[in-house]
Short mmCIF file of C-alpha atoms and ligand atoms in Angstrom, two decimals:
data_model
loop_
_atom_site.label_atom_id
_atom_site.label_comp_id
_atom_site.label_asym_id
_atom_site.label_seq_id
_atom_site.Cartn_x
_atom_site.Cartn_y
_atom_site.Cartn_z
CA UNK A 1 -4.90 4.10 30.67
CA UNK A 2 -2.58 6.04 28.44
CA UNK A 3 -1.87 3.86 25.91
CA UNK A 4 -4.35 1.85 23.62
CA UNK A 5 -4.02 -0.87 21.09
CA UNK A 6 -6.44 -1.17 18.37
CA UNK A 7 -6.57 -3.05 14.50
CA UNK A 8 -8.27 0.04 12.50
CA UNK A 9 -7.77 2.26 9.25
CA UNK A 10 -6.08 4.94 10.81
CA UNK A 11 -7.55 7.04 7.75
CA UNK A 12 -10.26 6.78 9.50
CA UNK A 13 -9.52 7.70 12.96
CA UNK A 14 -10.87 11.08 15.03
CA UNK A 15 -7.97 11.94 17.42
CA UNK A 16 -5.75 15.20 17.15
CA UNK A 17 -3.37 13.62 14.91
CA UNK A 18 -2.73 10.77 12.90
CA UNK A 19 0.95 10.14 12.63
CA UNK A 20 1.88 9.12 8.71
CA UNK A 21 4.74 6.88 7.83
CA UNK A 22 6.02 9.19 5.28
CA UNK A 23 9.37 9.13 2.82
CA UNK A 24 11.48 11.61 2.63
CA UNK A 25 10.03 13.47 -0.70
CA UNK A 26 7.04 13.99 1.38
CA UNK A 27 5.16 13.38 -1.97
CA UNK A 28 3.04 10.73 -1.30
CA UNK A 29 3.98 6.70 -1.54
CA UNK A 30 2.51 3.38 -0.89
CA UNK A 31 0.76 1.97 2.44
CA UNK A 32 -0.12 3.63 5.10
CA UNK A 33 1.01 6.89 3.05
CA UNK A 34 -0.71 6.67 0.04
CA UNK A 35 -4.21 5.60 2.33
CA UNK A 36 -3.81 9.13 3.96
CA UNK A 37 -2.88 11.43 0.76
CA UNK A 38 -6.17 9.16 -1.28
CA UNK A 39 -8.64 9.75 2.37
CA UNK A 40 -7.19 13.41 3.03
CA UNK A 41 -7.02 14.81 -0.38
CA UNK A 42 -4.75 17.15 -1.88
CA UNK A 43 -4.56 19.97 0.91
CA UNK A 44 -2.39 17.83 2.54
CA UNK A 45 0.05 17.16 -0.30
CA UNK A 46 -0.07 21.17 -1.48
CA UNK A 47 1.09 21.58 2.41
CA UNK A 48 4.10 18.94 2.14
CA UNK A 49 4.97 20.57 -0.94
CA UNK A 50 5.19 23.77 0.80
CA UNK A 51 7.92 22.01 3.51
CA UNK A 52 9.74 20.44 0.68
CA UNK A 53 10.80 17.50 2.42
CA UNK A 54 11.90 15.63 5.49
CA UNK A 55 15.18 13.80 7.14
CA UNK A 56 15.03 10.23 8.45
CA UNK A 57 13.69 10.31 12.13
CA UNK A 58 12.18 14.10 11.55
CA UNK A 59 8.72 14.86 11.61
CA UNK A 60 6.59 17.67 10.01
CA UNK A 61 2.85 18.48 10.85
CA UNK A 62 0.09 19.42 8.23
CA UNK A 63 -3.76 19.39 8.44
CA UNK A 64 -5.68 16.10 8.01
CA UNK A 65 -7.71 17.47 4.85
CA UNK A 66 -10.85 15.58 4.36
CA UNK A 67 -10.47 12.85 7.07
CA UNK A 68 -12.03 13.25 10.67
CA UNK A 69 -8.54 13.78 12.47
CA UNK A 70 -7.01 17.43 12.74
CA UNK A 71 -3.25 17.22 11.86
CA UNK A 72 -1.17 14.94 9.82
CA UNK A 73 1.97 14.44 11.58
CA UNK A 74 4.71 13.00 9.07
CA UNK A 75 7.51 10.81 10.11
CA UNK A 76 10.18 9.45 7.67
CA UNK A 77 11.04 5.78 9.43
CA UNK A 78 14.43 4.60 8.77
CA UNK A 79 14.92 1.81 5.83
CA UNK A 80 16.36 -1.30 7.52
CA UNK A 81 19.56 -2.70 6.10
CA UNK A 82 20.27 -5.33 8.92
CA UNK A 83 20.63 -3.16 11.95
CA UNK A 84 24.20 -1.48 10.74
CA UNK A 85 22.87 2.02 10.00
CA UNK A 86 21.23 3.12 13.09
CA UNK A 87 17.86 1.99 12.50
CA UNK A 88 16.89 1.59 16.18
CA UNK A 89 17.82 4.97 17.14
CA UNK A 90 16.67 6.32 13.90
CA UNK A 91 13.39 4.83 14.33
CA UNK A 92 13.07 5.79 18.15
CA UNK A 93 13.57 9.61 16.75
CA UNK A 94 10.56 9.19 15.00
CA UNK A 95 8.54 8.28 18.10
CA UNK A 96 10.15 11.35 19.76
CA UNK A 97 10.10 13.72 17.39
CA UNK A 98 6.41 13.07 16.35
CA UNK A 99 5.27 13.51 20.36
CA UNK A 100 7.38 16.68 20.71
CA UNK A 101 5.68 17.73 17.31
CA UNK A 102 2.09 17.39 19.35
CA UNK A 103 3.33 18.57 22.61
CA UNK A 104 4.25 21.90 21.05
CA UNK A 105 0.70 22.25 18.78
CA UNK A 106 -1.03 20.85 22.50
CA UNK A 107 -2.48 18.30 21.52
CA UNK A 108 -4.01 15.62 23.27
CA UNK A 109 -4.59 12.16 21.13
CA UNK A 110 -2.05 11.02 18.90
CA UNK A 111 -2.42 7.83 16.66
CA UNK A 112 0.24 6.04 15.45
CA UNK A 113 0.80 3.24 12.20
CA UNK A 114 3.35 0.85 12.61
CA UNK A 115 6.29 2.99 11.60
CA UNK A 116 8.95 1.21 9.10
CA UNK A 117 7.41 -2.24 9.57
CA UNK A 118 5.60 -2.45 5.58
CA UNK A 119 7.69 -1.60 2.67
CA UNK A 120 10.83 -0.21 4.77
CA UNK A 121 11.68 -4.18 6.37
CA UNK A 122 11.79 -3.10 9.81
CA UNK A 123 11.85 -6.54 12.10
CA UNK A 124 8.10 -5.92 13.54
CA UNK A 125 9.11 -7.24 17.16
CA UNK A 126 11.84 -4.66 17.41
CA UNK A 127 10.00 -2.00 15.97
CA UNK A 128 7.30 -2.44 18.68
CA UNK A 129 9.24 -2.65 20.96
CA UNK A 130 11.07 0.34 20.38
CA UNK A 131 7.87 1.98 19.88
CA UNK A 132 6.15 1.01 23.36
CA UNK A 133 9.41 2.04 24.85
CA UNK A 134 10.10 5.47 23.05
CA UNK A 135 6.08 6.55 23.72
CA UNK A 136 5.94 5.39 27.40
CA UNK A 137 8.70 7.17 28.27
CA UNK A 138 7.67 10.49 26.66
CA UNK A 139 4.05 10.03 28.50
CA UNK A 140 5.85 9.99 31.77
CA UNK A 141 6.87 13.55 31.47
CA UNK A 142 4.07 15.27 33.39
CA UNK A 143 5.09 18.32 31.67
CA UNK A 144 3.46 16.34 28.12
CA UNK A 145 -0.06 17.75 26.27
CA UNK A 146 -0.66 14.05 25.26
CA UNK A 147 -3.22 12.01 27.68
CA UNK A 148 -3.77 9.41 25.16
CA UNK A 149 -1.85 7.29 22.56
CA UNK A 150 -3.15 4.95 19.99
CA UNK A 151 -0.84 2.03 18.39
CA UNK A 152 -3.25 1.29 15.17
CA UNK A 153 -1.84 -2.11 13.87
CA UNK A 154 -3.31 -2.78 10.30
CA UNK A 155 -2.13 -6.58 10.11
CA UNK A 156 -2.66 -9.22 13.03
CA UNK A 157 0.55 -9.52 13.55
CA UNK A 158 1.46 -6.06 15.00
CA UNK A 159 -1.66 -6.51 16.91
CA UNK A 160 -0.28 -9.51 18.44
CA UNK A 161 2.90 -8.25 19.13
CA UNK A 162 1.62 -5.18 20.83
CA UNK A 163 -0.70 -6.12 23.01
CA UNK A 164 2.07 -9.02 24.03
CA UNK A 165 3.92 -6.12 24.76
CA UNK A 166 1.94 -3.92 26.64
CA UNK A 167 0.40 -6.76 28.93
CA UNK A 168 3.97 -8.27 29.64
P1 ADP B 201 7.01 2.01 5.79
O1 ADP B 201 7.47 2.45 4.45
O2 ADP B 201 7.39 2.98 6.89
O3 ADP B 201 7.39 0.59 6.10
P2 ADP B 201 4.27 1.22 5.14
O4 ADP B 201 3.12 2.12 4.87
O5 ADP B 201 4.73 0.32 4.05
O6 ADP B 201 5.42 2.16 5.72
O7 ADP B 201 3.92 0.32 6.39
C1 ADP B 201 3.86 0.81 7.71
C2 ADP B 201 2.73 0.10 8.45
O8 ADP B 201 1.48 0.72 8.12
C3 ADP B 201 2.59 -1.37 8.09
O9 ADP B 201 2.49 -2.12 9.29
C4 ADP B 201 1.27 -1.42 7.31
O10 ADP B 201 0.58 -2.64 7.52
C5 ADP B 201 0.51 -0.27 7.94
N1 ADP B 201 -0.62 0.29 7.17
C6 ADP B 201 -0.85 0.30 5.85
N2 ADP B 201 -2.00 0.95 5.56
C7 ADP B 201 -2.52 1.37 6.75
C8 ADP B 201 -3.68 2.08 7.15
N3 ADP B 201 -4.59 2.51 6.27
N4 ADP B 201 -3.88 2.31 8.48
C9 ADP B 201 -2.98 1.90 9.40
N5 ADP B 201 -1.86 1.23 9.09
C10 ADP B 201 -1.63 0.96 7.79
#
């Protein structure tokens, strides 16, 4: 079993790296971003500063500061605007790009939010879908570090929708 579903803080997590929903500043925001900057402290924000910033789709990888994970792994999702400004692909990138992140610092348990699907109005079925898709097809690759992915839904509703997903 490869792939879990769980409704947790991922703040408060223990896996090799907690994947954050970041923007593009890198600075900090609200959600699922502003839950990991407050639980990691300010290590993790000094480090961002030192990138500078990130694209849409990109990720970056800093410690996890004061929380029980190692690595932050920081992933801008897209902002949806109806589907017209490749969103899906956009947000797929950030499934990919996140893995490939963790297969090149080995590690072995990822954990990710729901990517896009708060403040940034990403439909929550298509995200999740996209999301099971993207990940299962990057754990096929035998070549991968990554035995184990967690999907950490905060609301019911991803919950639902993932486990839907998974089991049909
Ligand atoms: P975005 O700007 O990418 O939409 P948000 O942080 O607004 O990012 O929302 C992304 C997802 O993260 C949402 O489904 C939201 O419910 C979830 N979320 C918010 N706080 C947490 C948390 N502490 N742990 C896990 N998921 C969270």
């Amino acid at each position: 079993m490869k792939i879990e579903v769980l409704r947790e803080d991922i703040t408060t997590f223990d896996v090799d790296a907690i994947v954050n929903a970041a923007n593009k500043t890198l600075r900090g925001g609200g959600g699922v971003d502003g839950a990991i900057h407050r639980a990691g402290g300010k290590e993790i924000l000094e480090e961002c500063k030192e990138i500078g910033g990130c694209e849409t789709g990109e990720a970056v990888i800093t410690t996890a500061g004061k929380m029980p994970a190692r690595h932050v792994i920081h992933t801008v999702g897209p902002v949806w605007d109806g589907s017209e400004n490749n969103e899906d692909e956009l947000l797929q990138n950030c499934y990919k790009n996140a893995l490939q992140l963790a297969v090149e610092y080995n590690l072995k348990t990822i954990a990710f939010p729901n990517i896009s699907t708060g403040v940034y109005g990403f439909p929550k079925e298509r995200a999740a879908r996209i999301a099971v898709e993207t990940v299962g097809q990057m754990l096929n690759d035998d070549e991968s570090s990554v035995k184990q992915v967690f999907f950490i839904c905060f609301d019911k509703e991803n919950y639902d929708l993932y486990t839907n997903i998974l089991e049909g």
